[in-house]
Amino acid sequence: MDRAYAEWEQGGIKLWDLKLRQEAFKIWNLNRLLCLHHDNNVSEFQGWYIKQIKNKKIVSDILRPQVDAWENYRQDHARSTPELRKLKDEIGDIKIVNGIRNDHNQPIKLRDIYKNLTIKKYNSRVRRTDGQSNLQLDLNLQGIFPRIARIVHHKGRNTFFRFFARCLPGINHQRKRCPLNECSLTFSDPYIHFFFNCKLSTKHCNEIVPIVNQLSIKKIHSWSLNAIDLNQISHHEKTFPTLMAIIMNQMWNIICYNLFETDKSNKPPPVMNTAIIRKELSETINIAKWKLLKYLDYQSRINNSNDDVKLKFEFNRNWQTNLQTRTKTRRPHKKKTKTRRRTHLSQHKCINHNSQSKLTSQKQNNQNQDKYHLTPTTTQF
């Protein structure tokens, strides 16, 4: 179960260990009570709890497990926390016992207690499955999962994660012979076989390699496990991981259709379509651009100054591709106002004033477009 409780960056799915969560809540609840008592800010009911601890006569069934859990937690963490080493001296006089606090002099948070208990129980190590152990011989899994977590294409990121976590549905039990009629090869690793060695996937190599080399700075020579190793690129690069995630998701759709689809006569088979890959990559980049533009606009309105040059430079460095994209910008709608009938002289003055205001507003729009406009020939700002 340690894989289920581990962080996403470690290959886990970050489920709660409910037993540890209950233990952490007991510690947090009593620790908060002691901090309030130290600050002389307890209610009458909380003072009754403090009196039981002070007299060492605990009659509450709720308080006893909390005191035991809190004492064990302090003793276990006293080695790394110098202010907790005087537990035996402090417990004799509850008046001087202060709860565990963080750097801001606030009671330690529940999530921090739970994290410490989790590290102690699982020793911050995630056991690998047999398939992950075999992958560990060819690449560094510990460095791949943090890079997968930063992929912004949701379906591709999920497929990529499940591939390396070995939790794709429907293929884990297949170990001997390929069930597809067009491929009768024997294999021991279903993930490597269906994505790279099966005749179903090898016929798409001629389509995958050219489009990767066309849209990404990172080039590949063949479709293999080494091609999707994200450890070989800079952690700033976003185009290549996103592109490979889109391709892996499209490949998984092809595999699922051939393995599990029961109504193939009415549903067309998915293909490794170059146009689909280009479209999804373009939409992903445009969404990232839009988010950055909104952030720059928000920052300029709040702080009256921004780091346009720095942020745009980082964006252009992370999303390097030859794909042509363009983000559409909309002008704000003008409210219609009712005007009264004017004389000829006032109308003439109004026309001159309106013409000047139109010129100034047009200049401002041009400046804003120059500031935030995206060139149509490249993804860069």
Coordinates of C-alpha atoms in Angstrom, one line a residue:
M1 CA 0.0 0.0 0.0
D2 CA 3.0 2.3 0.2
R3 CA 2.6 3.0 -3.6
A4 CA -0.9 4.2 -3.0
Y5 CA 0.1 6.5 -0.2
A6 CA 3.1 8.0 -2.0
E7 CA 3.2 11.4 -3.7
W8 CA 2.4 11.7 -7.4
E9 CA 6.1 12.7 -8.0
Q10 CA 7.2 9.4 -6.6
G11 CA 4.8 7.2 -8.7
G12 CA 2.0 7.0 -6.1
I13 CA -1.6 8.2 -6.2
K14 CA -1.5 10.0 -2.8
L15 CA -4.3 8.2 -1.0
W16 CA -4.7 8.8 2.7
D17 CA -3.6 6.2 5.3
L18 CA -6.7 6.5 7.4
K19 CA -5.2 4.9 10.5
L20 CA -2.3 7.4 10.4
R21 CA -4.7 10.2 9.6
Q22 CA -6.6 9.4 12.8
E23 CA -3.4 9.3 14.8
A24 CA -2.3 12.6 13.4
F25 CA -5.6 14.2 14.3
K26 CA -5.3 13.1 17.9
I27 CA -1.8 14.6 18.1
W28 CA -2.9 17.8 16.4
N29 CA -6.0 18.2 18.7
L30 CA -4.1 17.9 21.9
N31 CA -1.2 20.0 20.7
R32 CA -3.6 22.8 19.8
L33 CA -5.1 22.6 23.3
L34 CA -1.6 22.9 24.9
C35 CA -0.7 25.9 22.8
L36 CA -4.0 27.6 23.8
H37 CA -3.2 26.8 27.5
H38 CA 0.3 28.2 27.2
D39 CA -1.2 31.4 25.7
N40 CA -3.9 31.5 28.5
N41 CA -6.7 31.3 26.0
V42 CA -8.7 28.2 26.9
S43 CA -12.4 27.9 27.6
E44 CA -14.0 26.4 30.6
F45 CA -14.4 23.0 29.0
Q46 CA -10.8 23.0 27.7
G47 CA -9.6 24.0 31.2
W48 CA -11.3 20.8 32.5
Y49 CA -9.1 18.8 30.1
I50 CA -6.0 20.6 31.2
K51 CA -6.9 20.0 34.9
Q52 CA -7.0 16.2 34.2
I53 CA -3.6 16.3 32.6
K54 CA -2.2 18.4 35.3
N55 CA -3.4 16.1 38.1
K56 CA -2.5 13.0 36.1
K57 CA -6.0 11.7 36.6
I58 CA -7.6 11.4 33.2
V59 CA -11.2 10.3 33.3
S60 CA -12.2 11.2 29.8
D61 CA -12.1 8.3 27.2
I62 CA -11.5 10.8 24.5
L63 CA -8.5 12.5 26.2
R64 CA -6.5 9.4 27.1
P65 CA -5.6 8.3 23.5
Q66 CA -4.8 11.8 22.5
V67 CA -2.3 12.2 25.4
D68 CA -0.7 8.9 24.5
A69 CA -0.4 9.7 20.9
W70 CA 1.0 13.2 21.6
E71 CA 3.6 11.9 24.0
N72 CA 4.7 9.2 21.5
Y73 CA 5.0 11.8 18.8
R74 CA 7.2 14.1 20.9
Q75 CA 9.5 11.3 21.9
D76 CA 9.8 10.0 18.3
H77 CA 10.7 13.5 17.0
A78 CA 12.8 14.7 19.9
R79 CA 16.0 13.6 18.2
S80 CA 15.6 16.0 15.3
T81 CA 13.8 18.7 17.3
P82 CA 16.0 20.2 20.2
E83 CA 13.1 21.9 22.0
L84 CA 11.3 18.6 22.4
R85 CA 14.1 16.8 24.3
K86 CA 12.9 18.0 27.7
L87 CA 9.7 16.0 27.7
K88 CA 10.2 14.2 31.0
D89 CA 11.1 17.4 32.8
E90 CA 8.2 19.4 31.3
I91 CA 5.5 16.8 31.8
G92 CA 5.8 17.2 35.6
D93 CA 4.4 20.7 35.4
I94 CA 1.9 21.1 32.7
K95 CA 2.0 24.9 33.1
I96 CA 5.3 25.2 31.3
V97 CA 4.6 22.6 28.7
N98 CA 4.1 24.4 25.3
G99 CA 2.7 22.7 22.3
I100 CA 4.8 22.0 19.1
R101 CA 4.9 25.1 17.0
N102 CA 6.2 25.9 13.5
D103 CA 8.6 28.7 12.4
H104 CA 5.7 31.3 12.6
N105 CA 5.1 30.4 16.3
Q106 CA 1.8 28.8 15.4
P107 CA 0.7 25.3 16.4
I108 CA 2.0 22.7 13.9
K109 CA -0.5 21.9 11.2
L110 CA -2.3 18.6 10.7
R111 CA -0.7 18.0 7.3
D112 CA 2.8 18.4 8.8
I113 CA 2.1 15.8 11.5
Y114 CA 0.6 13.4 9.0
K115 CA 3.6 13.8 6.7
N116 CA 6.1 13.1 9.5
L117 CA 4.1 9.9 10.5
T118 CA 4.0 8.8 6.9
I119 CA 7.8 9.2 6.5
K120 CA 8.4 7.3 9.7
K121 CA 6.2 4.4 8.7
Y122 CA 7.2 4.0 5.1
N123 CA 10.8 5.4 5.4
S124 CA 10.1 7.8 2.4
R125 CA 10.7 4.8 0.1
V126 CA 8.3 3.5 -2.5
R127 CA 8.5 -0.2 -3.4
R128 CA 8.6 -0.9 -7.1
T129 CA 6.6 -3.5 -8.9
D130 CA 8.3 -6.1 -11.0
G131 CA 7.6 -4.1 -14.2
Q132 CA 8.9 -0.9 -12.6
S133 CA 12.0 -2.8 -11.4
N134 CA 12.7 -3.9 -15.0
L135 CA 12.2 -0.3 -16.2
Q136 CA 14.6 0.9 -13.5
L137 CA 17.4 -0.9 -15.3
D138 CA 16.9 1.2 -18.4
L139 CA 15.9 4.6 -17.1
N140 CA 15.6 6.7 -13.9
L141 CA 11.9 6.4 -12.7
Q142 CA 12.5 8.7 -9.8
G143 CA 13.3 11.5 -12.2
I144 CA 10.6 10.9 -14.7
F145 CA 7.5 11.2 -12.4
P146 CA 8.2 14.8 -11.4
R147 CA 8.5 15.7 -15.1
I148 CA 5.2 13.9 -15.9
A149 CA 3.4 15.9 -13.1
R150 CA 4.3 19.1 -15.0
I151 CA 2.7 18.1 -18.3
V152 CA -0.4 20.3 -19.0
H153 CA -2.2 18.0 -21.4
H154 CA -4.5 16.1 -19.0
K155 CA -5.3 12.9 -21.0
G156 CA -1.7 12.5 -22.2
R157 CA -0.3 13.1 -18.7
N158 CA -2.6 10.5 -17.2
T159 CA -1.7 7.9 -19.9
F160 CA 2.0 8.7 -19.4
F161 CA 1.8 8.3 -15.6
R162 CA -0.1 5.1 -15.8
F163 CA 2.4 3.7 -18.3
F164 CA 5.3 4.2 -15.9
A165 CA 3.3 3.4 -12.8
R166 CA 2.2 0.1 -14.4
C167 CA -1.5 0.7 -13.8
L168 CA -3.1 0.8 -17.2
P169 CA -6.4 -1.2 -17.2
G170 CA -6.8 -4.5 -19.0
I171 CA -3.2 -5.5 -19.9
N172 CA -1.5 -6.3 -16.6
H173 CA -2.5 -10.0 -16.7
Q174 CA -1.3 -10.6 -20.2
R175 CA 2.2 -12.2 -20.2
K176 CA 2.6 -14.9 -22.7
R177 CA 1.3 -14.4 -26.2
C178 CA -0.2 -11.4 -28.0
P179 CA -4.0 -11.7 -28.3
L180 CA -4.1 -9.8 -31.6
N181 CA -4.4 -11.9 -34.8
E182 CA -2.0 -9.8 -36.7
C183 CA 0.7 -10.3 -34.1
S184 CA 1.5 -13.6 -32.5
L185 CA 4.7 -12.6 -30.6
T186 CA 5.4 -13.8 -27.1
F187 CA 6.3 -11.3 -24.4
S188 CA 6.9 -10.9 -20.7
D189 CA 6.2 -7.1 -20.4
P190 CA 2.8 -6.2 -21.9
Y191 CA 3.5 -2.4 -21.7
I192 CA 6.7 -2.6 -23.7
H193 CA 5.1 -5.0 -26.2
F194 CA 1.8 -3.2 -26.9
F195 CA 3.4 0.3 -27.1
F196 CA 6.7 -0.5 -28.9
N197 CA 7.2 -4.1 -30.2
C198 CA 3.7 -5.2 -31.3
K199 CA 3.1 -5.2 -35.0
L200 CA 0.1 -2.9 -34.3
S201 CA 2.4 -0.2 -32.9
T202 CA 5.4 -0.7 -35.2
K203 CA 3.5 0.2 -38.3
H204 CA 3.0 3.7 -36.8
C205 CA 6.7 4.4 -36.4
N206 CA 7.0 6.0 -39.8
E207 CA 4.3 8.5 -38.7
I208 CA 5.5 9.2 -35.2
V209 CA 9.2 9.9 -35.8
P210 CA 8.7 12.6 -38.5
I211 CA 6.1 14.6 -36.6
V212 CA 8.2 14.5 -33.4
N213 CA 11.3 15.7 -35.3
Q214 CA 9.2 18.4 -37.0
L215 CA 7.5 19.9 -34.0
S216 CA 10.1 19.4 -31.2
I217 CA 13.6 20.6 -30.7
K218 CA 14.5 17.2 -29.3
K219 CA 14.9 14.7 -32.1
I220 CA 14.3 10.9 -32.0
H221 CA 15.6 8.2 -34.4
S222 CA 13.1 5.5 -33.6
W223 CA 10.0 4.7 -31.6
S224 CA 11.2 3.0 -28.5
L225 CA 11.3 3.2 -24.7
N226 CA 14.4 5.4 -25.0
A227 CA 12.4 7.9 -27.1
I228 CA 10.0 8.7 -24.2
D229 CA 12.8 9.0 -21.5
L230 CA 12.1 12.5 -20.2
N231 CA 15.4 12.5 -18.2
Q232 CA 17.3 13.3 -21.4
I233 CA 15.8 16.8 -21.7
S234 CA 15.9 20.0 -19.7
H235 CA 13.4 20.3 -16.9
H236 CA 12.4 23.7 -18.5
E237 CA 11.3 22.0 -21.8
K238 CA 7.6 21.6 -22.2
T239 CA 7.0 21.0 -25.9
F240 CA 8.6 17.5 -26.0
P241 CA 6.9 16.0 -22.9
T242 CA 3.6 17.4 -24.0
L243 CA 4.0 16.1 -27.6
M244 CA 5.1 12.6 -26.4
A245 CA 2.1 12.5 -23.9
I246 CA -0.3 13.2 -26.8
I247 CA 1.3 10.5 -28.9
M248 CA 1.2 8.0 -26.0
N249 CA -2.5 8.8 -25.4
Q250 CA -3.3 8.3 -29.1
M251 CA -1.4 5.0 -29.2
W252 CA -3.3 3.8 -26.1
N253 CA -6.6 4.6 -27.9
I254 CA -5.5 2.4 -30.8
I255 CA -4.5 -0.4 -28.5
C256 CA -7.8 -0.2 -26.6
Y257 CA -9.8 -0.3 -29.8
N258 CA -8.0 -3.4 -31.1
L259 CA -8.1 -5.3 -27.7
F260 CA -11.5 -4.4 -26.2
E261 CA -13.8 -2.9 -28.8
T262 CA -16.7 -5.2 -29.5
D263 CA -18.6 -3.2 -32.1
K264 CA -15.9 -2.5 -34.6
S265 CA -18.3 -2.5 -37.6
N266 CA -20.0 0.7 -36.4
K267 CA -17.0 2.5 -34.9
P268 CA -14.1 3.7 -37.1
P269 CA -10.7 2.7 -35.8
P270 CA -8.5 5.4 -34.3
V271 CA -5.4 6.2 -36.3
M272 CA -2.1 8.0 -35.6
N273 CA -3.3 11.2 -37.3
T274 CA -0.8 13.9 -37.8
A275 CA -3.4 16.6 -37.9
I276 CA -4.9 15.5 -34.6
I277 CA -1.6 15.7 -32.9
R278 CA -0.8 19.1 -34.3
K279 CA -4.2 20.4 -33.3
E280 CA -4.0 19.2 -29.7
L281 CA -0.4 20.5 -29.3
S282 CA -1.5 23.8 -30.8
E283 CA -4.5 24.1 -28.4
T284 CA -2.3 23.2 -25.4
I285 CA 0.2 25.9 -26.3
N286 CA -2.5 28.5 -26.9
I287 CA -4.1 27.7 -23.5
A288 CA -0.7 28.2 -21.8
K289 CA -0.3 31.5 -23.7
W290 CA -3.7 32.7 -22.6
K291 CA -3.0 31.9 -19.0
L292 CA 0.3 33.8 -19.2
L293 CA -1.4 36.8 -20.8
K294 CA -4.1 36.9 -18.2
Y295 CA -1.4 36.7 -15.5
L296 CA 0.6 39.6 -17.1
D297 CA -2.6 41.7 -17.4
Y298 CA -3.5 41.0 -13.7
Q299 CA 0.0 41.7 -12.5
S300 CA 0.1 45.0 -14.4
R301 CA -3.2 46.1 -13.0
I302 CA -2.4 45.2 -9.4
N303 CA 1.2 46.1 -9.1
N304 CA 1.4 48.7 -11.8
S305 CA 4.5 47.0 -13.0
N306 CA 5.3 43.5 -14.3
D307 CA 8.1 41.3 -15.6
D308 CA 6.8 41.0 -19.2
V309 CA 10.3 40.4 -20.7
K310 CA 11.3 37.8 -18.2
L311 CA 8.1 35.8 -18.3
K312 CA 7.9 35.9 -22.1
F313 CA 11.5 34.8 -22.3
E314 CA 10.8 31.8 -20.0
F315 CA 7.7 30.9 -22.1
N316 CA 9.6 31.0 -25.3
R317 CA 12.4 28.9 -23.8
N318 CA 10.0 26.3 -22.5
W319 CA 7.7 26.0 -25.6
Q320 CA 10.2 25.9 -28.4
T321 CA 8.5 24.5 -31.6
N322 CA 8.0 25.3 -35.2
L323 CA 4.2 24.9 -34.9
Q324 CA 2.3 27.9 -36.2
T325 CA -0.3 29.1 -33.6
R326 CA -2.1 32.3 -32.9
T327 CA -4.2 33.4 -29.9
K328 CA -7.3 35.4 -30.7
T329 CA -7.7 38.6 -28.7
R330 CA -11.1 40.3 -28.2
R331 CA -11.8 43.9 -27.8
P332 CA -14.0 45.0 -24.9
H333 CA -17.6 45.8 -25.9
K334 CA -18.6 49.5 -25.6
K335 CA -21.7 50.4 -23.8
K336 CA -24.3 52.2 -25.8
T337 CA -25.5 55.5 -24.2
K338 CA -28.5 57.6 -25.1
T339 CA -27.6 61.1 -26.3
R340 CA -29.9 64.2 -26.5
R341 CA -30.4 66.3 -29.6
R342 CA -27.7 69.0 -29.8
T343 CA -27.5 72.2 -31.8
H344 CA -25.3 72.4 -34.9
L345 CA -22.4 74.1 -33.0
S346 CA -22.4 71.6 -30.2
Q347 CA -22.6 68.7 -32.6
H348 CA -19.5 70.1 -34.4
K349 CA -17.6 70.3 -31.1
C350 CA -18.7 66.8 -30.2
I351 CA -17.6 65.4 -33.6
N352 CA -14.1 66.9 -33.1
H353 CA -13.9 65.6 -29.5
N354 CA -15.1 62.1 -30.6
S355 CA -12.5 62.0 -33.5
Q356 CA -9.7 62.9 -31.1
S357 CA -10.9 60.3 -28.5
K358 CA -11.1 57.6 -31.3
L359 CA -7.5 58.4 -32.3
T360 CA -6.2 58.2 -28.7
S361 CA -8.1 54.9 -28.1
Q362 CA -6.9 53.5 -31.3
K363 CA -3.3 54.3 -30.3
Q364 CA -3.8 52.6 -26.9
N365 CA -5.3 49.5 -28.6
N366 CA -2.3 49.4 -30.9
Q367 CA 0.1 49.7 -28.0
N368 CA -1.8 46.9 -26.1
Q369 CA -1.7 44.7 -29.2
D370 CA 2.0 45.3 -29.6
K371 CA 2.5 44.5 -25.9
Y372 CA 0.4 41.3 -25.7
H373 CA 0.0 40.2 -29.4
L374 CA 1.2 36.8 -30.5
T375 CA 2.8 36.6 -33.8
P376 CA 1.0 34.3 -36.3
T377 CA 4.1 32.6 -37.7
T378 CA 5.5 31.1 -34.5
T379 CA 4.6 30.2 -30.9
Q380 CA 6.9 32.8 -29.5
F381 CA 5.8 36.2 -28.2

